[in-house]
One Martini backbone bead per residue (centre of mass of N, CA, C, O) as a GRO file, in nm:
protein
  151
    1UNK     BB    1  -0.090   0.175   1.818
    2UNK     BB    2   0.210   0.042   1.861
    3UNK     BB    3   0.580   0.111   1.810
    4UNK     BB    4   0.956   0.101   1.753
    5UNK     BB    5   0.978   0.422   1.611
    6UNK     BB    6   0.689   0.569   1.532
    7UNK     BB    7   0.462   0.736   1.622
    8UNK     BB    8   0.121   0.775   1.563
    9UNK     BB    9   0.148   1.047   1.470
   10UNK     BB   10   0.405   0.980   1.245
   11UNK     BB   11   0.238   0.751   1.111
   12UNK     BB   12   0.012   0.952   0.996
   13UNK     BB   13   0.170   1.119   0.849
   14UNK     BB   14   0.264   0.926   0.650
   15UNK     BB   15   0.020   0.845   0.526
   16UNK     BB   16  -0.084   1.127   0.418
   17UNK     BB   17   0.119   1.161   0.211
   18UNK     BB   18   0.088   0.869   0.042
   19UNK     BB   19  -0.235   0.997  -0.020
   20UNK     BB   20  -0.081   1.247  -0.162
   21UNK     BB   21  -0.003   1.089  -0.420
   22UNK     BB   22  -0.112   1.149  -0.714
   23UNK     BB   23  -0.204   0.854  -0.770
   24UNK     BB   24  -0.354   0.775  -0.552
   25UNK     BB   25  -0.553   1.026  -0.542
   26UNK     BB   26  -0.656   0.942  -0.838
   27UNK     BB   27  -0.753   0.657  -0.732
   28UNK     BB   28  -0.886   0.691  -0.398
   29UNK     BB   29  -0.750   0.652  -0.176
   30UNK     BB   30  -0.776   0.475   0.153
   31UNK     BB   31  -0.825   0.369   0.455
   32UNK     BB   32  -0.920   0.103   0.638
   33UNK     BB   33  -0.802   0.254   0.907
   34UNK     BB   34  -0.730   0.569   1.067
   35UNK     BB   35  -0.612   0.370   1.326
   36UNK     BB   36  -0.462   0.264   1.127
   37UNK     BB   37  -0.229   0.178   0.853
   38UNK     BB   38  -0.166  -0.066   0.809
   39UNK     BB   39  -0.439  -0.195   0.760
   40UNK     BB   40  -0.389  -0.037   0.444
   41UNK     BB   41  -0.611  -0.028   0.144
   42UNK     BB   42  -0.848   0.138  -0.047
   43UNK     BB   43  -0.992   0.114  -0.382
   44UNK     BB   44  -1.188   0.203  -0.698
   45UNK     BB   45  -1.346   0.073  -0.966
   46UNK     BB   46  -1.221   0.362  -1.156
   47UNK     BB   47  -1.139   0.511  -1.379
   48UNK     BB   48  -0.813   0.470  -1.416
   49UNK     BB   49  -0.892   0.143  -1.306
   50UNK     BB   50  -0.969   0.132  -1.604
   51UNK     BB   51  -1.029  -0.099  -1.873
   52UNK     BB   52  -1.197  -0.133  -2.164
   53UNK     BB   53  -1.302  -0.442  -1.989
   54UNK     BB   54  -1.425  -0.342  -1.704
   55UNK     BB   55  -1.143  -0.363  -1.545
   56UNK     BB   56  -0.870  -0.398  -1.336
   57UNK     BB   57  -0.604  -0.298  -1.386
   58UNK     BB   58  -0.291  -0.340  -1.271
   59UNK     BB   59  -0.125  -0.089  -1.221
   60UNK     BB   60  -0.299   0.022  -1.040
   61UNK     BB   61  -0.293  -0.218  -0.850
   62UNK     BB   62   0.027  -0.163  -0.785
   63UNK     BB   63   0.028   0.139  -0.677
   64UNK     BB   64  -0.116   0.030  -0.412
   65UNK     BB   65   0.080  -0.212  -0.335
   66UNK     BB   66   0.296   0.015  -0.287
   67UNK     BB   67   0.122   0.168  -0.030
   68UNK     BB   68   0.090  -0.099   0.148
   69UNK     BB   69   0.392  -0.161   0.169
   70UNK     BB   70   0.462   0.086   0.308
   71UNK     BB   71   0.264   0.082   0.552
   72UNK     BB   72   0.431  -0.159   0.678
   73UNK     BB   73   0.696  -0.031   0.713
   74UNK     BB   74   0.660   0.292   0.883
   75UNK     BB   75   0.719   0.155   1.176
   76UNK     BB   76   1.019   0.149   1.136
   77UNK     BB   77   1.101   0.446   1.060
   78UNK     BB   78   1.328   0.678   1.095
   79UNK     BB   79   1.436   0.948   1.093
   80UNK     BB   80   1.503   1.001   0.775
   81UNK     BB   81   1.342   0.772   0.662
   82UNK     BB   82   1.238   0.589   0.328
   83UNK     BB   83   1.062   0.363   0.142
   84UNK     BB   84   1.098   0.175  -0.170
   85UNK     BB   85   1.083   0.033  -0.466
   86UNK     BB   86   1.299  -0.267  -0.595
   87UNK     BB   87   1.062  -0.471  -0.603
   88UNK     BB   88   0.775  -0.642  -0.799
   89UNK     BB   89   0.564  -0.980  -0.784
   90UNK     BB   90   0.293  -1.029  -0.924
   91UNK     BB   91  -0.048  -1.233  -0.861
   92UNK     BB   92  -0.305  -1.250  -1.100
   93UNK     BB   93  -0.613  -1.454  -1.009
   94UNK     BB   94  -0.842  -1.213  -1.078
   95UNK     BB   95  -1.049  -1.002  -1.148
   96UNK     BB   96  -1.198  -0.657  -1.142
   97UNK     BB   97  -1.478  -0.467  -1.142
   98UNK     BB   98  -1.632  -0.252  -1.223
   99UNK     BB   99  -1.714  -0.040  -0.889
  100UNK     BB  100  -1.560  -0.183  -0.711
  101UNK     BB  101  -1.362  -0.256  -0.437
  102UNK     BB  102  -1.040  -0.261  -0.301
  103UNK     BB  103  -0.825  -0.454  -0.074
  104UNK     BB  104  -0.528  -0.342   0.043
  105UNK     BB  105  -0.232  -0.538   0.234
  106UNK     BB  106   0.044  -0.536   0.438
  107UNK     BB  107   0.329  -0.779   0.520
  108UNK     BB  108   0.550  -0.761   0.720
  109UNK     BB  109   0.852  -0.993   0.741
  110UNK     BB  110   1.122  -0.821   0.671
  111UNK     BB  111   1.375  -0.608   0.854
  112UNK     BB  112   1.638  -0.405   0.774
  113UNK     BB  113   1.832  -0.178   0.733
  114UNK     BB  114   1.794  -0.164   0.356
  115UNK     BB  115   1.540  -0.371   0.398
  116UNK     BB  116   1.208  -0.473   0.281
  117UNK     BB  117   0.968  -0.696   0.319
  118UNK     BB  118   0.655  -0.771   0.143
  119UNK     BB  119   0.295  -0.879   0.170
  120UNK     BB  120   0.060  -0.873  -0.046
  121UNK     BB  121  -0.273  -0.833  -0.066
  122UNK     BB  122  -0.590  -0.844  -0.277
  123UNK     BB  123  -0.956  -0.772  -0.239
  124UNK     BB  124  -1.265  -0.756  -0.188
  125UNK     BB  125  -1.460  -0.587  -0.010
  126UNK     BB  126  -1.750  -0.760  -0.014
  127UNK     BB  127  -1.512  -1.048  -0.022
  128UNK     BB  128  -1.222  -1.124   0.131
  129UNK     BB  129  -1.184  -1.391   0.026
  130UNK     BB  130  -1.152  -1.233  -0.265
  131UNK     BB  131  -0.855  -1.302  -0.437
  132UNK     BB  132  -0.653  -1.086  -0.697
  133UNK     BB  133  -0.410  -1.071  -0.527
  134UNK     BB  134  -0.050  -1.150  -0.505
  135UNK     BB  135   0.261  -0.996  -0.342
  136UNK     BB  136   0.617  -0.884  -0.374
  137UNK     BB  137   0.777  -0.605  -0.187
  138UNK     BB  138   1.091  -0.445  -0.196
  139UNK     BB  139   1.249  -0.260   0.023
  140UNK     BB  140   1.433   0.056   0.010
  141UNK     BB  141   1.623   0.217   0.301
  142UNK     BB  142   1.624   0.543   0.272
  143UNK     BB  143   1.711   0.861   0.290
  144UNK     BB  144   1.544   1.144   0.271
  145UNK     BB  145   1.543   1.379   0.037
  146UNK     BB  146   1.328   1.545   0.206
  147UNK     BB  147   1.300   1.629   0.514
  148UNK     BB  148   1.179   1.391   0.766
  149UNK     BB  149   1.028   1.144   0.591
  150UNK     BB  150   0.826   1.185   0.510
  151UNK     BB  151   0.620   0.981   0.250
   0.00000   0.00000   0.00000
């Protein structure tokens, strides 16, 4: 996978950095494919992302797809940029029981100066064409509180 603005190495640097943050690591994150961070994320349906009705959170489903967003504008992100979430809007389509995967990928749509819009998808692992959510998530182009910008 080849970037405009940073390397598969930089690239990967931050893809790991955003699923070593707590919420996702504590939900399961991991890459649906290890040589490209853009094509996703997916995890399971258990522990944090169950609500008393045994199906996926909606909350927990929003910090995926926002981890997804992420990773979708970071091929963009120059040196000491970092992009944040300033605004998101789903929509829930289906649950999704507990035990099952979900595929969250997203969809860089346009890239400015200082945001970026980001289509998100969440479907079944099992069966991908099972879409549970689709979102719309704004990301805000800042730059990097510490260090280079990874994260």
């Amino acid at each position: 996978m080849s970037s405009d603005v940073v390397d598969d190495g930089e690239l990967r640097a931050r893809a790991d950095a955003a699923l070593l943050v707590g919420l996702q690591h504590a939900l399961g994150a991991e890459l649906i494919d290890a040589e490209d961070p853009t094509a996703g994320v997916r995890f399971p349906v258990r522990g944090l992302a169950v609500t008393p009705a045994g199906t996926l959170h909606a909350g927990a489903l929003n910090a995926i797809i926002e981890l997804a967003g992420y990773l979708a504008v970071a091929p963009t992100l120059g040196p000491g940029e970092h992009a944040v979430t300033h605004a998101i809007s789903t929509q829930f389509v289906r649950a999704a029981p507990r035990d099952v995967w979900v595929l969250v990928y997203g969809e860089l749509v346009k890239r400015g100066r200082t945001v970026a819009f980001v289509t998100a998808t969440a479907a079944l692992d099992d069966s991908p064409s099972t879409v549970i959510a689709t979102s719309q998530v704004t990301k805000s182009v800042i730059v990097a509180p510490i260090g280079n910008g990874v994260g």
